[in-house]
Amino acid sequence: MATGVHSTSPSPPAGEGLGRGEAPLRSLLLERAKAMRSNPTEAERRLWAILRNKRLAGFKFKRQVVVDHYIVDFMNFEHRLIVEADGSQHADSPADVRRDAYLAGQDFRVLRFWNNDILAQPENVAEAIWHALQRPLPSAAVRLPPSPARGEGNTQPHTESSPR
């Protein structure tokens, strides 16, 4: 359950709603992330059991990580991979589309899994994450911003999602 800073109908238990247009205080986001780590959903708890302590092929993950003005569920910094556990509130969410586009602009890849898939098929979820971690890291040249003068650039940000 990734959260962003939005003013529409904040849901504090879900970790949402710090206010539109305001620069969120990092300490407030860190406090909220800590609270979310203390009260995970069952799917987050199950996914963390797979990812914690380098249990997935030695890859290090952190949970409830602050990335600029968002809190993401799980992140592998080395491979710039974010893994999200999504409940029904994330179905066709415009806020998630904006958040994922922002994160893609920061060179992160985002994998999303429905909570029921994490609970019912944890082996398949772990395998999908492992495969995503096998992709080579982009070189520094690839990470440079595109040059419109050279006709480069993509109007659609790239995000990865698991089949829902």
Short mmCIF file of N, CA and C in Angstrom, two decimals:
data_model
loop_
_atom_site.label_atom_id
_atom_site.label_comp_id
_atom_site.label_asym_id
_atom_site.label_seq_id
_atom_site.Cartn_x
_atom_site.Cartn_y
_atom_site.Cartn_z
N MET A 1 0.85 -1.15 0.00
CA MET A 1 0.00 0.00 0.00
C MET A 1 0.90 1.22 0.00
N ALA A 2 1.23 1.72 -1.15
CA ALA A 2 2.05 2.93 -1.24
C ALA A 2 1.18 4.13 -1.00
N THR A 3 1.73 5.09 -0.35
CA THR A 3 0.95 6.27 -0.06
C THR A 3 1.65 7.48 -0.60
N GLY A 4 0.85 8.45 -0.95
CA GLY A 4 1.38 9.71 -1.44
C GLY A 4 0.79 10.85 -0.66
N VAL A 5 1.15 12.02 -1.05
CA VAL A 5 0.70 13.21 -0.37
C VAL A 5 -0.46 13.78 -1.17
N HIS A 6 -1.65 13.63 -0.66
CA HIS A 6 -2.85 14.09 -1.36
C HIS A 6 -3.82 14.67 -0.34
N SER A 7 -4.64 15.61 -0.78
CA SER A 7 -5.58 16.20 0.16
C SER A 7 -6.98 15.66 0.00
N THR A 8 -7.24 14.85 -1.01
CA THR A 8 -8.58 14.36 -1.22
C THR A 8 -8.89 13.26 -0.23
N SER A 9 -9.82 13.51 0.65
CA SER A 9 -10.35 12.50 1.53
C SER A 9 -9.25 11.71 2.23
N PRO A 10 -8.43 12.36 3.05
CA PRO A 10 -7.33 11.63 3.67
C PRO A 10 -7.81 10.49 4.54
N SER A 11 -7.05 9.44 4.53
CA SER A 11 -7.34 8.27 5.34
C SER A 11 -6.12 7.98 6.19
N PRO A 12 -6.01 8.59 7.38
CA PRO A 12 -4.83 8.38 8.20
C PRO A 12 -4.48 6.92 8.47
N PRO A 13 -5.47 6.03 8.71
CA PRO A 13 -5.06 4.64 8.92
C PRO A 13 -4.37 4.04 7.71
N ALA A 14 -4.71 4.53 6.51
CA ALA A 14 -4.07 4.03 5.30
C ALA A 14 -2.79 4.79 5.00
N GLY A 15 -2.46 5.79 5.80
CA GLY A 15 -1.23 6.53 5.60
C GLY A 15 -1.32 7.57 4.51
N GLU A 16 -2.50 8.11 4.28
CA GLU A 16 -2.69 9.06 3.20
C GLU A 16 -3.04 10.43 3.75
N GLY A 17 -2.89 11.45 2.90
CA GLY A 17 -3.46 12.76 3.17
C GLY A 17 -2.62 13.72 3.97
N LEU A 18 -1.49 14.16 3.45
CA LEU A 18 -0.70 15.17 4.15
C LEU A 18 -0.97 16.57 3.63
N GLY A 19 -1.66 16.70 2.53
CA GLY A 19 -1.99 18.03 2.02
C GLY A 19 -1.37 18.31 0.67
N ARG A 20 -2.17 18.78 -0.25
CA ARG A 20 -1.73 19.08 -1.61
C ARG A 20 -0.97 20.40 -1.62
N GLY A 21 0.10 20.45 -2.39
CA GLY A 21 0.84 21.68 -2.57
C GLY A 21 1.81 22.01 -1.45
N GLU A 22 1.78 21.25 -0.37
CA GLU A 22 2.69 21.51 0.73
C GLU A 22 3.88 20.58 0.62
N ALA A 23 5.04 21.06 0.96
CA ALA A 23 6.20 20.19 1.01
C ALA A 23 6.10 19.40 2.31
N PRO A 24 5.87 18.09 2.22
CA PRO A 24 5.70 17.30 3.44
C PRO A 24 6.98 17.29 4.26
N LEU A 25 6.84 17.31 5.51
CA LEU A 25 7.99 17.23 6.39
C LEU A 25 8.51 15.80 6.40
N ARG A 26 9.77 15.65 6.13
CA ARG A 26 10.35 14.31 6.09
C ARG A 26 10.14 13.57 7.41
N SER A 27 10.23 14.29 8.50
CA SER A 27 10.05 13.63 9.80
C SER A 27 8.64 13.08 9.95
N LEU A 28 7.64 13.78 9.40
CA LEU A 28 6.26 13.29 9.45
C LEU A 28 6.12 12.03 8.61
N LEU A 29 6.72 12.02 7.42
CA LEU A 29 6.67 10.83 6.58
C LEU A 29 7.40 9.66 7.24
N LEU A 30 8.54 9.93 7.85
CA LEU A 30 9.28 8.87 8.53
C LEU A 30 8.47 8.30 9.70
N GLU A 31 7.79 9.19 10.42
CA GLU A 31 6.94 8.76 11.53
C GLU A 31 5.80 7.88 11.02
N ARG A 32 5.18 8.30 9.92
CA ARG A 32 4.08 7.52 9.34
C ARG A 32 4.59 6.17 8.84
N ALA A 33 5.76 6.14 8.20
CA ALA A 33 6.33 4.89 7.71
C ALA A 33 6.60 3.94 8.88
N LYS A 34 7.11 4.48 9.96
CA LYS A 34 7.37 3.65 11.15
C LYS A 34 6.07 3.06 11.69
N ALA A 35 5.01 3.86 11.72
CA ALA A 35 3.72 3.36 12.19
C ALA A 35 3.19 2.27 11.26
N MET A 36 3.40 2.45 9.96
CA MET A 36 2.94 1.45 9.00
C MET A 36 3.74 0.15 9.14
N ARG A 37 5.03 0.25 9.47
CA ARG A 37 5.82 -0.97 9.71
C ARG A 37 5.30 -1.72 10.93
N SER A 38 4.80 -0.98 11.90
CA SER A 38 4.30 -1.59 13.13
C SER A 38 2.93 -2.23 12.97
N ASN A 39 2.22 -1.86 11.90
CA ASN A 39 0.86 -2.35 11.71
C ASN A 39 0.63 -2.77 10.26
N PRO A 40 1.37 -3.79 9.80
CA PRO A 40 1.23 -4.21 8.39
C PRO A 40 -0.06 -4.98 8.15
N THR A 41 -0.49 -4.98 6.88
CA THR A 41 -1.60 -5.83 6.48
C THR A 41 -1.10 -7.27 6.47
N GLU A 42 -2.00 -8.23 6.39
CA GLU A 42 -1.58 -9.63 6.35
C GLU A 42 -0.74 -9.90 5.09
N ALA A 43 -1.10 -9.30 3.96
CA ALA A 43 -0.33 -9.49 2.73
C ALA A 43 1.07 -8.88 2.87
N GLU A 44 1.17 -7.70 3.48
CA GLU A 44 2.48 -7.08 3.70
C GLU A 44 3.32 -7.95 4.63
N ARG A 45 2.70 -8.50 5.65
CA ARG A 45 3.41 -9.37 6.59
C ARG A 45 3.96 -10.61 5.85
N ARG A 46 3.13 -11.20 4.99
CA ARG A 46 3.55 -12.39 4.24
C ARG A 46 4.65 -12.06 3.25
N LEU A 47 4.52 -10.92 2.56
CA LEU A 47 5.54 -10.52 1.60
C LEU A 47 6.86 -10.20 2.31
N TRP A 48 6.77 -9.56 3.47
CA TRP A 48 7.97 -9.25 4.23
C TRP A 48 8.67 -10.54 4.68
N ALA A 49 7.90 -11.57 4.99
CA ALA A 49 8.50 -12.85 5.38
C ALA A 49 9.33 -13.43 4.24
N ILE A 50 8.96 -13.13 3.00
CA ILE A 50 9.70 -13.60 1.83
C ILE A 50 10.95 -12.75 1.60
N LEU A 51 10.82 -11.43 1.82
CA LEU A 51 11.88 -10.49 1.42
C LEU A 51 12.89 -10.15 2.52
N ARG A 52 12.52 -10.27 3.77
CA ARG A 52 13.38 -9.80 4.86
C ARG A 52 14.66 -10.62 4.99
N ASN A 53 15.66 -10.00 5.59
CA ASN A 53 16.93 -10.67 5.89
C ASN A 53 17.56 -11.34 4.67
N LYS A 54 17.40 -10.73 3.52
CA LYS A 54 17.99 -11.24 2.27
C LYS A 54 17.54 -12.67 1.96
N ARG A 55 16.31 -13.01 2.35
CA ARG A 55 15.82 -14.37 2.13
C ARG A 55 15.58 -14.69 0.66
N LEU A 56 15.34 -13.67 -0.15
CA LEU A 56 15.10 -13.90 -1.57
C LEU A 56 16.44 -13.80 -2.30
N ALA A 57 17.13 -14.92 -2.41
CA ALA A 57 18.39 -15.04 -3.16
C ALA A 57 19.43 -14.00 -2.77
N GLY A 58 19.42 -13.57 -1.52
CA GLY A 58 20.43 -12.63 -1.03
C GLY A 58 20.17 -11.17 -1.36
N PHE A 59 19.02 -10.84 -1.93
CA PHE A 59 18.70 -9.45 -2.25
C PHE A 59 18.17 -8.74 -1.02
N LYS A 60 18.69 -7.56 -0.76
CA LYS A 60 18.30 -6.78 0.42
C LYS A 60 17.10 -5.89 0.10
N PHE A 61 16.07 -5.99 0.92
CA PHE A 61 14.88 -5.15 0.81
C PHE A 61 14.66 -4.41 2.12
N LYS A 62 14.08 -3.25 2.00
CA LYS A 62 13.59 -2.49 3.16
C LYS A 62 12.10 -2.33 2.98
N ARG A 63 11.39 -2.09 4.09
CA ARG A 63 9.94 -1.93 3.99
C ARG A 63 9.51 -0.55 4.46
N GLN A 64 8.39 -0.10 3.91
CA GLN A 64 7.81 1.21 4.22
C GLN A 64 8.90 2.28 4.15
N VAL A 65 9.39 2.48 2.95
CA VAL A 65 10.50 3.39 2.69
C VAL A 65 9.97 4.71 2.15
N VAL A 66 10.50 5.81 2.66
CA VAL A 66 10.14 7.13 2.17
C VAL A 66 10.98 7.42 0.93
N VAL A 67 10.29 7.70 -0.18
CA VAL A 67 10.92 8.12 -1.43
C VAL A 67 10.31 9.46 -1.78
N ASP A 68 11.07 10.53 -1.56
CA ASP A 68 10.59 11.89 -1.75
C ASP A 68 9.31 12.09 -0.95
N HIS A 69 8.17 12.28 -1.60
CA HIS A 69 6.94 12.53 -0.84
C HIS A 69 5.99 11.33 -0.86
N TYR A 70 6.54 10.14 -1.05
CA TYR A 70 5.75 8.91 -1.04
C TYR A 70 6.35 7.91 -0.06
N ILE A 71 5.51 6.99 0.39
CA ILE A 71 5.96 5.86 1.17
C ILE A 71 5.65 4.62 0.33
N VAL A 72 6.69 3.82 0.05
CA VAL A 72 6.51 2.61 -0.75
C VAL A 72 6.61 1.40 0.16
N ASP A 73 5.95 0.33 -0.23
CA ASP A 73 5.89 -0.85 0.63
C ASP A 73 7.25 -1.50 0.83
N PHE A 74 7.90 -1.92 -0.26
CA PHE A 74 9.17 -2.63 -0.18
C PHE A 74 10.08 -2.11 -1.28
N MET A 75 11.38 -2.00 -0.97
CA MET A 75 12.31 -1.49 -1.97
C MET A 75 13.64 -2.20 -1.87
N ASN A 76 14.17 -2.53 -3.06
CA ASN A 76 15.54 -2.97 -3.19
C ASN A 76 16.26 -1.79 -3.84
N PHE A 77 17.09 -1.09 -3.06
CA PHE A 77 17.77 0.11 -3.55
C PHE A 77 18.73 -0.21 -4.68
N GLU A 78 19.50 -1.29 -4.54
CA GLU A 78 20.53 -1.62 -5.52
C GLU A 78 19.94 -1.76 -6.93
N HIS A 79 18.80 -2.40 -7.03
CA HIS A 79 18.17 -2.63 -8.34
C HIS A 79 17.04 -1.66 -8.62
N ARG A 80 16.85 -0.70 -7.73
CA ARG A 80 15.84 0.34 -7.90
C ARG A 80 14.47 -0.28 -8.19
N LEU A 81 14.15 -1.31 -7.41
CA LEU A 81 12.89 -2.05 -7.58
C LEU A 81 12.00 -1.81 -6.37
N ILE A 82 10.78 -1.42 -6.64
CA ILE A 82 9.76 -1.21 -5.61
C ILE A 82 8.71 -2.30 -5.78
N VAL A 83 8.32 -2.91 -4.68
CA VAL A 83 7.29 -3.95 -4.70
C VAL A 83 6.13 -3.46 -3.84
N GLU A 84 4.94 -3.49 -4.42
CA GLU A 84 3.73 -3.00 -3.74
C GLU A 84 2.74 -4.13 -3.52
N ALA A 85 2.15 -4.15 -2.34
CA ALA A 85 1.05 -5.06 -2.01
C ALA A 85 -0.22 -4.23 -2.06
N ASP A 86 -1.09 -4.55 -3.01
CA ASP A 86 -2.27 -3.73 -3.25
C ASP A 86 -3.57 -4.42 -2.87
N GLY A 87 -4.40 -3.68 -2.13
CA GLY A 87 -5.75 -4.10 -1.85
C GLY A 87 -6.69 -3.50 -2.88
N SER A 88 -7.98 -3.74 -2.71
CA SER A 88 -8.97 -3.31 -3.69
C SER A 88 -9.02 -1.79 -3.87
N GLN A 89 -8.59 -1.03 -2.87
CA GLN A 89 -8.60 0.42 -2.99
C GLN A 89 -7.65 0.92 -4.07
N HIS A 90 -6.77 0.05 -4.55
CA HIS A 90 -5.80 0.44 -5.58
C HIS A 90 -6.28 0.11 -7.00
N ALA A 91 -7.44 -0.52 -7.12
CA ALA A 91 -7.94 -0.88 -8.45
C ALA A 91 -8.20 0.39 -9.26
N ASP A 92 -7.54 0.47 -10.41
CA ASP A 92 -7.72 1.61 -11.33
C ASP A 92 -7.55 2.95 -10.64
N SER A 93 -6.57 3.07 -9.77
CA SER A 93 -6.34 4.29 -9.00
C SER A 93 -5.53 5.31 -9.78
N PRO A 94 -6.13 6.47 -10.10
CA PRO A 94 -5.36 7.53 -10.76
C PRO A 94 -4.19 8.00 -9.90
N ALA A 95 -4.33 7.99 -8.60
CA ALA A 95 -3.24 8.40 -7.71
C ALA A 95 -2.05 7.44 -7.86
N ASP A 96 -2.32 6.14 -7.99
CA ASP A 96 -1.24 5.17 -8.18
C ASP A 96 -0.56 5.37 -9.53
N VAL A 97 -1.34 5.71 -10.55
CA VAL A 97 -0.75 5.97 -11.87
C VAL A 97 0.21 7.15 -11.79
N ARG A 98 -0.21 8.23 -11.12
CA ARG A 98 0.66 9.40 -10.97
C ARG A 98 1.90 9.05 -10.14
N ARG A 99 1.71 8.33 -9.07
CA ARG A 99 2.82 7.94 -8.20
C ARG A 99 3.81 7.06 -8.95
N ASP A 100 3.30 6.07 -9.68
CA ASP A 100 4.18 5.18 -10.43
C ASP A 100 4.93 5.94 -11.52
N ALA A 101 4.27 6.90 -12.16
CA ALA A 101 4.94 7.71 -13.19
C ALA A 101 6.06 8.53 -12.55
N TYR A 102 5.80 9.10 -11.40
CA TYR A 102 6.83 9.87 -10.70
C TYR A 102 8.01 8.97 -10.35
N LEU A 103 7.74 7.80 -9.78
CA LEU A 103 8.80 6.89 -9.38
C LEU A 103 9.59 6.39 -10.60
N ALA A 104 8.91 6.13 -11.70
CA ALA A 104 9.60 5.74 -12.93
C ALA A 104 10.53 6.86 -13.40
N GLY A 105 10.09 8.10 -13.23
CA GLY A 105 10.93 9.24 -13.57
C GLY A 105 12.16 9.34 -12.70
N GLN A 106 12.14 8.69 -11.55
CA GLN A 106 13.28 8.64 -10.65
C GLN A 106 14.09 7.35 -10.84
N ASP A 107 13.85 6.66 -11.95
CA ASP A 107 14.54 5.41 -12.31
C ASP A 107 14.18 4.23 -11.42
N PHE A 108 12.97 4.21 -10.88
CA PHE A 108 12.52 3.05 -10.13
C PHE A 108 11.59 2.23 -11.02
N ARG A 109 11.62 0.91 -10.83
CA ARG A 109 10.64 0.03 -11.43
C ARG A 109 9.68 -0.36 -10.33
N VAL A 110 8.40 -0.47 -10.67
CA VAL A 110 7.38 -0.79 -9.67
C VAL A 110 6.68 -2.07 -10.07
N LEU A 111 6.67 -3.04 -9.14
CA LEU A 111 5.90 -4.27 -9.30
C LEU A 111 4.75 -4.20 -8.33
N ARG A 112 3.55 -4.49 -8.82
CA ARG A 112 2.37 -4.49 -7.97
C ARG A 112 1.76 -5.88 -7.94
N PHE A 113 1.37 -6.29 -6.76
CA PHE A 113 0.70 -7.58 -6.59
C PHE A 113 -0.57 -7.37 -5.77
N TRP A 114 -1.64 -8.02 -6.20
CA TRP A 114 -2.86 -7.99 -5.40
C TRP A 114 -2.61 -8.74 -4.10
N ASN A 115 -3.21 -8.27 -3.02
CA ASN A 115 -3.06 -8.93 -1.73
C ASN A 115 -3.44 -10.41 -1.80
N ASN A 116 -4.56 -10.72 -2.48
CA ASN A 116 -5.00 -12.12 -2.53
C ASN A 116 -4.00 -13.00 -3.27
N ASP A 117 -3.26 -12.45 -4.25
CA ASP A 117 -2.22 -13.23 -4.93
C ASP A 117 -1.05 -13.51 -4.00
N ILE A 118 -0.68 -12.50 -3.20
CA ILE A 118 0.41 -12.68 -2.23
C ILE A 118 0.05 -13.77 -1.23
N LEU A 119 -1.20 -13.76 -0.77
CA LEU A 119 -1.63 -14.72 0.24
C LEU A 119 -1.83 -16.12 -0.34
N ALA A 120 -2.35 -16.21 -1.57
CA ALA A 120 -2.68 -17.51 -2.15
C ALA A 120 -1.52 -18.13 -2.93
N GLN A 121 -0.64 -17.29 -3.50
CA GLN A 121 0.42 -17.80 -4.38
C GLN A 121 1.77 -17.15 -4.06
N PRO A 122 2.23 -17.23 -2.82
CA PRO A 122 3.47 -16.53 -2.47
C PRO A 122 4.68 -16.99 -3.28
N GLU A 123 4.72 -18.26 -3.69
CA GLU A 123 5.85 -18.74 -4.49
C GLU A 123 5.89 -18.03 -5.84
N ASN A 124 4.73 -17.84 -6.46
CA ASN A 124 4.67 -17.16 -7.76
C ASN A 124 5.08 -15.69 -7.62
N VAL A 125 4.68 -15.06 -6.54
CA VAL A 125 5.05 -13.67 -6.30
C VAL A 125 6.56 -13.56 -6.10
N ALA A 126 7.12 -14.44 -5.30
CA ALA A 126 8.57 -14.44 -5.07
C ALA A 126 9.32 -14.66 -6.37
N GLU A 127 8.83 -15.56 -7.20
CA GLU A 127 9.49 -15.83 -8.48
C GLU A 127 9.43 -14.60 -9.40
N ALA A 128 8.29 -13.91 -9.43
CA ALA A 128 8.17 -12.71 -10.26
C ALA A 128 9.13 -11.62 -9.80
N ILE A 129 9.27 -11.47 -8.48
CA ILE A 129 10.21 -10.48 -7.95
C ILE A 129 11.64 -10.87 -8.30
N TRP A 130 11.97 -12.16 -8.13
CA TRP A 130 13.31 -12.63 -8.46
C TRP A 130 13.63 -12.35 -9.91
N HIS A 131 12.70 -12.63 -10.81
CA HIS A 131 12.93 -12.37 -12.24
C HIS A 131 13.15 -10.88 -12.50
N ALA A 132 12.39 -10.03 -11.83
CA ALA A 132 12.58 -8.58 -12.01
C ALA A 132 13.96 -8.14 -11.55
N LEU A 133 14.49 -8.80 -10.55
CA LEU A 133 15.82 -8.47 -10.03
C LEU A 133 16.94 -8.97 -10.95
N GLN A 134 16.63 -9.82 -11.90
CA GLN A 134 17.64 -10.35 -12.81
C GLN A 134 17.94 -9.39 -13.96
N ARG A 135 17.06 -8.43 -14.17
CA ARG A 135 17.29 -7.46 -15.25
C ARG A 135 18.53 -6.65 -14.94
N PRO A 136 19.35 -6.39 -15.95
CA PRO A 136 20.56 -5.61 -15.69
C PRO A 136 20.23 -4.20 -15.25
N LEU A 137 21.08 -3.66 -14.41
CA LEU A 137 20.92 -2.29 -13.96
C LEU A 137 21.21 -1.35 -15.12
N PRO A 138 20.47 -0.25 -15.22
CA PRO A 138 20.78 0.70 -16.28
C PRO A 138 22.13 1.35 -16.03
N SER A 139 22.90 1.56 -17.11
CA SER A 139 24.18 2.23 -16.96
C SER A 139 23.92 3.71 -16.72
N ALA A 140 24.94 4.43 -16.30
CA ALA A 140 24.79 5.87 -16.05
C ALA A 140 24.35 6.58 -17.32
N ALA A 141 24.85 6.15 -18.48
CA ALA A 141 24.48 6.80 -19.74
C ALA A 141 22.99 6.61 -20.02
N VAL A 142 22.46 5.44 -19.70
CA VAL A 142 21.05 5.18 -19.94
C VAL A 142 20.19 6.03 -19.01
N ARG A 143 20.69 6.32 -17.81
CA ARG A 143 19.91 7.08 -16.84
C ARG A 143 19.90 8.58 -17.09
N LEU A 144 20.75 9.05 -18.01
CA LEU A 144 20.73 10.49 -18.30
C LEU A 144 19.38 10.86 -18.89
N PRO A 145 18.90 12.07 -18.60
CA PRO A 145 17.59 12.46 -19.15
C PRO A 145 17.66 12.49 -20.67
N PRO A 146 16.53 12.16 -21.35
CA PRO A 146 16.52 12.20 -22.80
C PRO A 146 16.68 13.63 -23.31
N SER A 147 17.24 13.74 -24.50
CA SER A 147 17.46 15.04 -25.10
C SER A 147 16.42 15.30 -26.17
N PRO A 148 15.47 16.22 -25.91
CA PRO A 148 14.49 16.55 -26.95
C PRO A 148 15.15 17.08 -28.22
N ALA A 149 16.31 17.72 -28.09
CA ALA A 149 17.02 18.25 -29.26
C ALA A 149 17.45 17.12 -30.19
N ARG A 150 17.69 15.93 -29.62
CA ARG A 150 18.06 14.78 -30.44
C ARG A 150 16.85 13.92 -30.76
N GLY A 151 15.65 14.41 -30.46
CA GLY A 151 14.44 13.65 -30.74
C GLY A 151 14.22 12.51 -29.77
N GLU A 152 14.84 12.59 -28.59
CA GLU A 152 14.71 11.52 -27.60
C GLU A 152 13.61 11.88 -26.62
N GLY A 153 13.17 10.89 -25.91
CA GLY A 153 12.17 11.12 -24.87
C GLY A 153 10.95 10.28 -25.12
N ASN A 154 10.32 9.94 -24.04
CA ASN A 154 9.12 9.11 -24.09
C ASN A 154 8.02 9.86 -23.39
N THR A 155 6.89 9.98 -24.04
CA THR A 155 5.79 10.71 -23.42
C THR A 155 5.09 9.89 -22.36
N GLN A 156 5.26 8.57 -22.39
CA GLN A 156 4.63 7.70 -21.40
C GLN A 156 5.68 7.10 -20.50
N PRO A 157 5.63 7.34 -19.20
CA PRO A 157 6.60 6.70 -18.30
C PRO A 157 6.37 5.21 -18.28
N HIS A 158 7.45 4.46 -18.06
CA HIS A 158 7.38 3.02 -18.02
C HIS A 158 7.25 2.53 -16.58
N THR A 159 6.25 1.72 -16.32
CA THR A 159 6.13 1.05 -15.04
C THR A 159 5.81 -0.40 -15.32
N GLU A 160 6.20 -1.24 -14.42
CA GLU A 160 5.91 -2.67 -14.56
C GLU A 160 4.83 -2.99 -13.55
N SER A 161 3.94 -3.83 -13.96
CA SER A 161 2.89 -4.28 -13.06
C SER A 161 2.72 -5.77 -13.25
N SER A 162 2.36 -6.43 -12.19
CA SER A 162 2.04 -7.83 -12.32
C SER A 162 0.63 -7.93 -12.89
N PRO A 163 0.31 -9.02 -13.52
CA PRO A 163 -1.07 -9.21 -13.97
C PRO A 163 -1.98 -9.21 -12.77
N ARG A 164 -3.08 -8.55 -12.89
CA ARG A 164 -4.02 -8.49 -11.76
C ARG A 164 -5.20 -9.34 -12.04
#
